[in-house]
mmCIF file of N, CA and C in Angstrom:
data_model
loop_
_atom_site.group_PDB
_atom_site.id
_atom_site.type_symbol
_atom_site.label_atom_id
_atom_site.label_comp_id
_atom_site.label_asym_id
_atom_site.label_seq_id
_atom_site.Cartn_x
_atom_site.Cartn_y
_atom_site.Cartn_z
ATOM 1 N N GLN L 161 1.021 -1.269 -0.123
ATOM 2 C CA GLN L 161 -0.115 -0.112 0.389
ATOM 3 C C GLN L 161 0.634 1.447 -0.107
ATOM 4 N N SER L 162 2.270 1.364 1.032
ATOM 5 C CA SER L 162 2.744 2.828 0.769
ATOM 6 C C SER L 162 4.007 2.741 -0.504
ATOM 7 N N PHE L 163 3.226 1.548 -0.983
ATOM 8 C CA PHE L 163 4.696 1.371 -2.577
ATOM 9 C C PHE L 163 3.661 2.795 -3.882
ATOM 10 N N GLY L 164 1.828 1.537 -3.998
ATOM 11 C CA GLY L 164 0.864 2.863 -4.340
ATOM 12 C C GLY L 164 1.025 4.151 -4.422
ATOM 13 N N SER L 165 0.883 4.877 -2.949
ATOM 14 C CA SER L 165 0.808 5.032 -2.321
ATOM 15 C C SER L 165 1.960 6.420 -3.086
ATOM 16 N N LYS L 166 2.875 6.056 -3.033
ATOM 17 C CA LYS L 166 4.343 6.361 -2.758
ATOM 18 C C LYS L 166 4.054 7.295 -4.495
ATOM 19 N N THR L 167 3.952 6.255 -5.311
ATOM 20 C CA THR L 167 3.867 6.178 -6.425
ATOM 21 C C THR L 167 2.832 7.277 -7.053
ATOM 22 N N THR L 168 1.207 7.373 -6.394
ATOM 23 C CA THR L 168 0.735 7.996 -6.489
ATOM 24 C C THR L 168 1.390 9.800 -6.033
ATOM 25 N N TRP L 169 1.615 9.567 -5.411
ATOM 26 C CA TRP L 169 1.982 11.167 -4.674
ATOM 27 C C TRP L 169 3.530 11.965 -5.842
ATOM 28 N N GLY L 170 3.952 10.758 -6.671
ATOM 29 C CA GLY L 170 4.663 10.647 -7.456
ATOM 30 C C GLY L 170 4.436 11.368 -9.005
ATOM 31 N N LEU L 171 3.080 11.008 -9.361
ATOM 32 C CA LEU L 171 1.968 11.779 -10.008
ATOM 33 C C LEU L 171 1.929 12.441 -10.273
ATOM 34 N N PHE L 172 1.163 12.616 -9.129
ATOM 35 C CA PHE L 172 0.641 14.155 -8.586
ATOM 36 C C PHE L 172 1.710 15.606 -8.087
ATOM 37 N N SER L 173 2.700 15.251 -7.637
ATOM 38 C CA SER L 173 4.098 16.159 -7.973
ATOM 39 C C SER L 173 4.378 16.640 -9.206
ATOM 40 N N GLN L 174 4.879 15.607 -9.525
ATOM 41 C CA GLN L 174 5.213 16.117 -11.247
ATOM 42 C C GLN L 174 3.749 16.824 -12.288
ATOM 43 N N GLN L 175 2.263 16.362 -12.280
ATOM 44 C CA GLN L 175 1.672 17.095 -12.744
ATOM 45 C C GLN L 175 1.273 18.402 -11.565
ATOM 46 N N ARG L 176 2.117 18.444 -11.074
ATOM 47 C CA ARG L 176 1.621 19.920 -9.638
ATOM 48 C C ARG L 176 3.127 20.746 -10.871
ATOM 49 N N GLN L 177 4.081 20.257 -10.574
ATOM 50 C CA GLN L 177 5.007 21.444 -11.627
ATOM 51 C C GLN L 177 4.779 20.778 -12.636
ATOM 52 N N SER L 178 4.202 20.443 -13.859
ATOM 53 C CA SER L 178 3.599 20.745 -15.284
ATOM 54 C C SER L 178 3.042 22.274 -14.868
ATOM 55 N N VAL L 179 1.755 21.856 -14.897
ATOM 56 C CA VAL L 179 0.998 23.062 -14.235
ATOM 57 C C VAL L 179 1.722 24.006 -14.653
ATOM 58 N N MET L 180 1.890 24.387 -13.058
ATOM 59 C CA MET L 180 2.716 25.436 -12.528
ATOM 60 C C MET L 180 3.746 25.986 -13.860
ATOM 61 N N SER L 181 4.343 25.164 -14.405
ATOM 62 C CA SER L 181 4.581 25.523 -15.426
ATOM 63 C C SER L 181 4.640 26.618 -16.375
ATOM 64 N N ILE L 182 3.407 25.814 -16.632
ATOM 65 C CA ILE L 182 2.269 26.022 -17.501
ATOM 66 C C ILE L 182 1.938 27.519 -17.162
ATOM 67 N N MET L 183 1.428 27.971 -15.842
ATOM 68 C CA MET L 183 1.409 28.370 -15.502
ATOM 69 C C MET L 183 2.335 29.891 -15.437
ATOM 70 N N ALA L 184 3.803 29.196 -15.050
ATOM 71 C CA ALA L 184 4.497 30.804 -15.014
ATOM 72 C C ALA L 184 4.455 31.016 -16.502
ATOM 73 N N PHE L 185 4.602 30.491 -17.551
ATOM 74 C CA PHE L 185 4.701 30.280 -18.953
ATOM 75 C C PHE L 185 3.578 31.503 -19.243
ATOM 76 N N HIS L 186 2.148 31.166 -19.560
ATOM 77 C CA HIS L 186 1.765 32.392 -19.410
ATOM 78 C C HIS L 186 1.296 33.224 -18.529
ATOM 79 N N MET L 187 2.027 33.647 -17.664
ATOM 80 C CA MET L 187 2.271 35.133 -16.460
ATOM 81 C C MET L 187 3.258 35.228 -17.333
ATOM 82 N N ARG L 188 4.374 35.085 -18.162
ATOM 83 C CA ARG L 188 5.208 35.784 -18.683
ATOM 84 C C ARG L 188 4.678 36.473 -20.061
ATOM 85 N N ARG L 189 3.853 35.558 -20.210
ATOM 86 C CA ARG L 189 3.729 36.169 -22.106
ATOM 87 C C ARG L 189 2.371 37.241 -21.795
ATOM 88 N N ARG L 190 2.088 37.057 -20.908
ATOM 89 C CA ARG L 190 0.959 37.916 -20.377
ATOM 90 C C ARG L 190 2.054 38.733 -19.800
ATOM 91 N N ALA L 191 2.849 39.402 -19.548
ATOM 92 C CA ALA L 191 3.518 40.785 -18.317
ATOM 93 C C ALA L 191 4.757 40.968 -20.186
ATOM 94 N N THR L 192 4.963 39.963 -21.275
ATOM 95 C CA THR L 192 5.494 40.852 -22.607
ATOM 96 C C THR L 192 4.041 41.028 -22.846
ATOM 97 N N GLN L 193 3.298 40.380 -23.066
ATOM 98 C CA GLN L 193 1.350 41.165 -23.914
ATOM 99 C C GLN L 193 1.309 42.576 -23.185
ATOM 100 N N MET L 194 1.930 42.821 -22.099
ATOM 101 C CA MET L 194 1.923 44.801 -21.263
ATOM 102 C C MET L 194 2.541 45.230 -21.649
ATOM 103 N N LEU L 195 4.239 44.191 -21.540
ATOM 104 C CA LEU L 195 5.582 46.116 -21.959
ATOM 105 C C LEU L 195 4.683 46.469 -23.435
ATOM 106 N N ALA L 196 4.425 44.920 -24.145
ATOM 107 C CA ALA L 196 4.273 45.540 -25.533
ATOM 108 C C ALA L 196 3.074 46.763 -26.007
ATOM 109 N N VAL L 197 2.407 46.379 -24.868
ATOM 110 C CA VAL L 197 1.201 47.739 -25.281
ATOM 111 C C VAL L 197 1.636 49.175 -24.371
ATOM 112 N N ASP L 198 2.339 48.851 -22.950
ATOM 113 C CA ASP L 198 2.826 49.831 -22.255
ATOM 114 C C ASP L 198 4.073 50.713 -23.348
ATOM 115 N N VAL L 199 5.012 50.214 -24.234
ATOM 116 C CA VAL L 199 5.982 50.607 -25.294
ATOM 117 C C VAL L 199 4.632 51.499 -25.674
ATOM 118 N N CYS L 200 3.863 50.995 -26.454
ATOM 119 C CA CYS L 200 2.345 51.660 -27.368
ATOM 120 C C CYS L 200 2.268 53.127 -27.207
ATOM 121 N N ARG L 201 1.258 52.461 -25.496
ATOM 122 C CA ARG L 201 1.290 53.748 -25.669
ATOM 123 C C ARG L 201 1.535 54.479 -25.047
ATOM 124 N N LEU L 202 3.340 54.475 -24.362
ATOM 125 C CA LEU L 202 5.245 55.878 -23.603
ATOM 126 C C LEU L 202 4.240 56.653 -25.554
ATOM 127 N N SER L 203 4.614 55.857 -26.736
ATOM 128 C CA SER L 203 5.068 56.061 -28.174
ATOM 129 C C SER L 203 4.271 57.087 -28.194
ATOM 130 N N GLN L 204 2.772 56.651 -27.633
ATOM 131 C CA GLN L 204 1.321 57.828 -28.108
ATOM 132 C C GLN L 204 1.585 59.195 -27.266
ATOM 133 N N THR L 205 1.685 58.516 -26.233
ATOM 134 C CA THR L 205 0.929 59.816 -25.433
ATOM 135 C C THR L 205 2.992 60.799 -25.260
ATOM 136 N N ARG L 206 2.660 61.569 -24.263
ATOM 137 C CA ARG L 206 3.821 62.575 -23.976
ATOM 138 C C ARG L 206 4.550 62.647 -23.453
ATOM 139 N N SER L 207 4.999 61.117 -23.066
ATOM 140 C CA SER L 207 6.243 60.799 -21.959
ATOM 141 C C SER L 207 6.657 60.063 -23.428
ATOM 142 N N ALA L 208 6.731 60.485 -24.780
ATOM 143 C CA ALA L 208 7.173 59.585 -25.790
ATOM 144 C C ALA L 208 8.433 60.010 -25.324
ATOM 145 N N LEU L 209 9.084 60.779 -24.547
ATOM 146 C CA LEU L 209 10.583 61.300 -24.218
ATOM 147 C C LEU L 209 10.785 60.028 -23.468
ATOM 148 N N ILE L 210 10.161 59.245 -22.911
ATOM 149 C CA ILE L 210 10.671 58.151 -22.160
ATOM 150 C C ILE L 210 11.212 57.417 -22.655
ATOM 151 N N ALA L 211 10.221 56.510 -23.896
ATOM 152 C CA ALA L 211 10.690 56.347 -25.324
ATOM 153 C C ALA L 211 11.614 55.968 -25.809
ATOM 154 N N SER L 212 12.212 57.545 -25.707
ATOM 155 C CA SER L 212 13.282 57.414 -26.518
ATOM 156 C C SER L 212 14.837 57.621 -26.132
ATOM 157 N N GLN L 213 14.422 57.959 -24.119
ATOM 158 C CA GLN L 213 14.929 57.788 -22.966
ATOM 159 C C GLN L 213 15.822 56.616 -23.347
ATOM 160 N N LEU L 214 14.526 54.977 -22.848
ATOM 161 C CA LEU L 214 14.489 54.074 -23.041
ATOM 162 C C LEU L 214 16.056 53.098 -23.876
ATOM 163 N N VAL L 215 15.599 53.730 -25.620
ATOM 164 C CA VAL L 215 16.249 53.615 -26.889
ATOM 165 C C VAL L 215 17.854 54.023 -26.394
ATOM 166 N N ALA L 216 17.668 55.141 -25.982
ATOM 167 C CA ALA L 216 19.211 55.726 -25.481
ATOM 168 C C ALA L 216 20.219 55.166 -24.513
ATOM 169 N N SER L 217 19.174 54.593 -23.622
ATOM 170 C CA SER L 217 20.062 53.506 -22.906
ATOM 171 C C SER L 217 20.620 52.508 -23.035
ATOM 172 N N LEU L 218 19.027 51.904 -24.409
ATOM 173 C CA LEU L 218 20.097 50.695 -25.224
ATOM 174 C C LEU L 218 20.661 50.608 -25.827
ATOM 175 N N GLU L 219 21.342 51.869 -25.831
ATOM 176 C CA GLU L 219 22.225 51.781 -26.990
ATOM 177 C C GLU L 219 23.296 52.105 -26.402
ATOM 178 N N ASP L 220 23.247 52.422 -25.309
ATOM 179 C CA ASP L 220 24.747 52.579 -24.173
ATOM 180 C C ASP L 220 25.075 52.159 -23.769
ATOM 181 N N THR L 221 23.934 50.505 -23.741
ATOM 182 C CA THR L 221 24.449 49.116 -23.223
ATOM 183 C C THR L 221 25.437 48.188 -24.220
ATOM 184 N N GLY L 222 25.373 48.980 -25.406
ATOM 185 C CA GLY L 222 25.976 48.879 -26.431
ATOM 186 C C GLY L 222 25.450 47.908 -26.212
ATOM 187 N N VAL L 223 24.063 47.734 -26.929
ATOM 188 C CA VAL L 223 23.679 46.929 -28.466
ATOM 189 C C VAL L 223 24.093 47.223 -29.772
ATOM 190 N N SER L 224 24.000 46.462 -30.357
ATOM 191 C CA SER L 224 25.003 45.379 -31.961
ATOM 192 C C SER L 224 24.334 47.340 -32.963
ATOM 193 N N GLU L 225 23.278 47.191 -32.912
ATOM 194 C CA GLU L 225 23.064 48.347 -34.380
ATOM 195 C C GLU L 225 22.294 49.176 -33.559
ATOM 196 N N PRO L 226 21.609 50.315 -34.206
ATOM 197 C CA PRO L 226 21.539 51.614 -33.753
ATOM 198 C C PRO L 226 20.263 51.309 -33.873
ATOM 199 N N LEU L 227 19.482 52.383 -32.967
ATOM 200 C CA LEU L 227 18.139 51.705 -32.713
ATOM 201 C C LEU L 227 17.292 52.938 -33.155
ATOM 202 N N HIS L 228 15.953 52.885 -33.476
ATOM 203 C CA HIS L 228 15.170 54.018 -33.681
ATOM 204 C C HIS L 228 14.435 53.789 -32.669
ATOM 205 N N ARG L 229 13.529 55.399 -32.083
ATOM 206 C CA ARG L 229 12.571 54.597 -30.916
ATOM 207 C C ARG L 229 11.292 53.406 -31.212
ATOM 208 N N SER L 230 10.872 54.619 -33.139
ATOM 209 C CA SER L 230 9.484 53.069 -33.636
ATOM 210 C C SER L 230 9.949 52.192 -34.306
ATOM 211 N N ASP L 231 11.435 51.711 -34.411
ATOM 212 C CA ASP L 231 11.885 50.627 -34.475
ATOM 213 C C ASP L 231 11.758 49.847 -33.270
ATOM 214 N N PHE L 232 12.039 50.188 -31.996
ATOM 215 C CA PHE L 232 11.884 49.775 -30.726
ATOM 216 C C PHE L 232 10.404 49.507 -30.630
ATOM 217 N N GLU L 233 9.604 49.925 -31.044
ATOM 218 C CA GLU L 233 8.306 49.360 -30.863
ATOM 219 C C GLU L 233 8.235 48.775 -31.972
ATOM 220 N N HIS L 234 8.599 49.335 -32.701
ATOM 221 C CA HIS L 234 7.994 47.791 -33.094
ATOM 222 C C HIS L 234 8.512 46.693 -32.859
ATOM 223 N N ARG L 235 9.614 46.134 -32.837
ATOM 224 C CA ARG L 235 9.986 45.308 -32.455
ATOM 225 C C ARG L 235 9.300 44.731 -31.016
ATOM 226 N N ALA L 236 9.108 44.856 -29.898
ATOM 227 C CA ALA L 236 8.234 44.974 -28.841
ATOM 228 C C ALA L 236 6.700 44.579 -29.217
ATOM 229 N N VAL L 237 6.148 44.943 -30.524
ATOM 230 C CA VAL L 237 4.719 44.449 -30.567
ATOM 231 C C VAL L 237 4.922 42.361 -31.776
ATOM 232 N N VAL L 238 6.119 43.458 -32.139
ATOM 233 C CA VAL L 238 6.109 42.047 -32.838
ATOM 234 C C VAL L 238 6.401 40.649 -32.494
ATOM 235 N N ASP L 239 7.079 40.507 -31.341
ATOM 236 C CA ASP L 239 7.571 39.857 -30.375
ATOM 237 C C ASP L 239 6.680 39.202 -28.854
ATOM 238 N N VAL L 240 5.701 39.871 -29.340
ATOM 239 C CA VAL L 240 5.089 38.931 -28.578
ATOM 240 C C VAL L 240 3.888 37.923 -29.289
ATOM 241 N N GLU L 241 4.950 36.670 -28.957
ATOM 242 C CA GLU L 241 4.380 35.586 -28.828
ATOM 243 C C GLU L 241 4.372 35.422 -31.439
ATOM 244 N N GLY L 242 5.834 36.166 -31.759
ATOM 245 C CA GLY L 242 5.890 36.625 -33.010
ATOM 246 C C GLY L 242 4.723 36.834 -33.244
ATOM 247 N N SER L 243 3.640 37.447 -33.185
ATOM 248 C CA SER L 243 2.548 37.797 -34.471
ATOM 249 C C SER L 243 2.482 39.607 -33.885
ATOM 250 N N ASN L 244 1.406 39.873 -35.012
ATOM 251 C CA ASN L 244 1.326 41.641 -34.501
ATOM 252 C C ASN L 244 -0.139 41.494 -34.606
ATOM 253 N N GLN L 245 -0.190 41.063 -33.838
ATOM 254 C CA GLN L 245 -1.901 41.203 -32.737
ATOM 255 C C GLN L 245 -2.313 42.263 -32.275
ATOM 256 N N PHE L 246 -1.291 43.181 -31.248
ATOM 257 C CA PHE L 246 -1.200 44.874 -30.612
ATOM 258 C C PHE L 246 -0.432 45.299 -32.136
ATOM 259 N N GLY L 247 0.408 45.200 -33.571
ATOM 260 C CA GLY L 247 0.573 46.020 -33.629
ATOM 261 C C GLY L 247 -0.423 46.174 -35.199
ATOM 262 N N SER L 248 -0.931 45.983 -35.487
ATOM 263 C CA SER L 248 -1.908 46.134 -36.472
ATOM 264 C C SER L 248 -2.424 47.129 -36.121
ATOM 265 N N SER L 249 -3.624 47.473 -34.717
ATOM 266 C CA SER L 249 -3.845 48.184 -34.075
ATOM 267 C C SER L 249 -3.012 49.475 -33.165
ATOM 268 N N PHE L 250 -1.899 49.164 -33.574
ATOM 269 C CA PHE L 250 -1.028 50.664 -33.675
ATOM 270 C C PHE L 250 -0.478 51.280 -35.115
ATOM 271 N N GLY L 251 -0.652 50.644 -36.314
ATOM 272 C CA GLY L 251 -0.001 51.092 -37.728
ATOM 273 C C GLY L 251 1.541 50.393 -37.539
ATOM 274 N N PHE L 252 1.488 49.613 -36.380
ATOM 275 C CA PHE L 252 2.150 48.313 -37.804
ATOM 276 C C PHE L 252 1.664 47.069 -37.948
ATOM 277 N N THR L 253 2.399 46.887 -38.960
ATOM 278 C CA THR L 253 2.366 45.135 -39.334
ATOM 279 C C THR L 253 3.760 44.740 -39.357
ATOM 280 N N GLY L 254 3.562 43.526 -39.341
ATOM 281 C CA GLY L 254 4.496 41.650 -38.568
ATOM 282 C C GLY L 254 5.607 42.200 -39.859
ATOM 283 N N HIS L 255 5.947 42.005 -41.357
ATOM 284 C CA HIS L 255 5.923 42.139 -42.272
ATOM 285 C C HIS L 255 6.947 43.630 -43.140
ATOM 286 N N SER L 256 6.389 45.097 -43.194
ATOM 287 C CA SER L 256 6.653 46.241 -43.289
ATOM 288 C C SER L 256 7.658 46.740 -42.444
ATOM 289 N N THR L 257 8.400 47.456 -43.253
ATOM 290 C CA THR L 257 8.472 48.352 -42.076
ATOM 291 C C THR L 257 7.918 49.578 -41.106
ATOM 292 N N PRO L 258 7.841 49.785 -39.821
ATOM 293 C CA PRO L 258 7.327 50.708 -39.471
ATOM 294 C C PRO L 258 6.714 51.592 -39.739
ATOM 295 N N LYS L 259 5.849 52.728 -39.646
ATOM 296 C CA LYS L 259 5.093 53.507 -40.422
ATOM 297 C C LYS L 259 6.268 54.665 -39.524
ATOM 298 N N PRO L 260 6.828 55.798 -39.993
ATOM 299 C CA PRO L 260 6.984 56.963 -38.514
ATOM 300 C C PRO L 260 5.819 57.622 -38.571
ATOM 301 N N LEU L 261 6.351 57.800 -35.910
ATOM 302 C CA LEU L 261 4.375 58.506 -35.991
ATOM 303 C C LEU L 261 4.581 59.395 -36.280
ATOM 304 N N PRO L 262 3.818 60.000 -36.525
ATOM 305 C CA PRO L 262 3.352 62.138 -36.034
ATOM 306 C C PRO L 262 4.430 62.235 -34.806
ATOM 307 N N GLU L 263 4.751 63.583 -35.560
ATOM 308 C CA GLU L 263 5.095 63.988 -34.327
ATOM 309 C C GLU L 263 4.641 64.269 -33.254
ATOM 310 N N PHE L 264 4.526 64.544 -32.153
ATOM 311 C CA PHE L 264 3.995 64.806 -30.674
ATOM 312 C C PHE L 264 3.680 66.004 -30.291
ATOM 313 N N GLN L 265 3.018 66.184 -30.035
ATOM 314 C CA GLN L 265 1.680 68.214 -30.311
ATOM 315 C C GLN L 265 2.840 67.799 -28.623
ATOM 316 N N ARG L 266 3.156 69.292 -28.723
ATOM 317 C CA ARG L 266 3.148 69.752 -27.418
ATOM 318 C C ARG L 266 2.472 69.971 -26.434
#
C-alpha cells in the first residue's frame, strides 16, 4: 500500500510541476503583452521622451545596431508571440518597416 501511495504522490507532484510551469509561461507571456502595450502607449503620449530615453540607454549598454524609437516599438509589438496582434491596432504590421509616427504635439 505504501508503494502505491508513493507512486500516486509522485504522479501528483509531477503533474503539479507541469501545471506550475504552464502557469509561469502564461504569466510571462502576459507580462510581455503588457510591456508591448505599454511601449505603444508611451510612444503615443507625451511620455514619448521616456521611450526615446529607454532606447538611448539600450544603445549605451552596447546594443550592436543603432536603434530608432519606432523600430524599438515595432519590435516590442511583434515579439509578442511573434504575431502582430497588437501591432495592427497601432498601425504596425509584422512584415513591413514600421510607419513613422506623427510628431508629438507639445
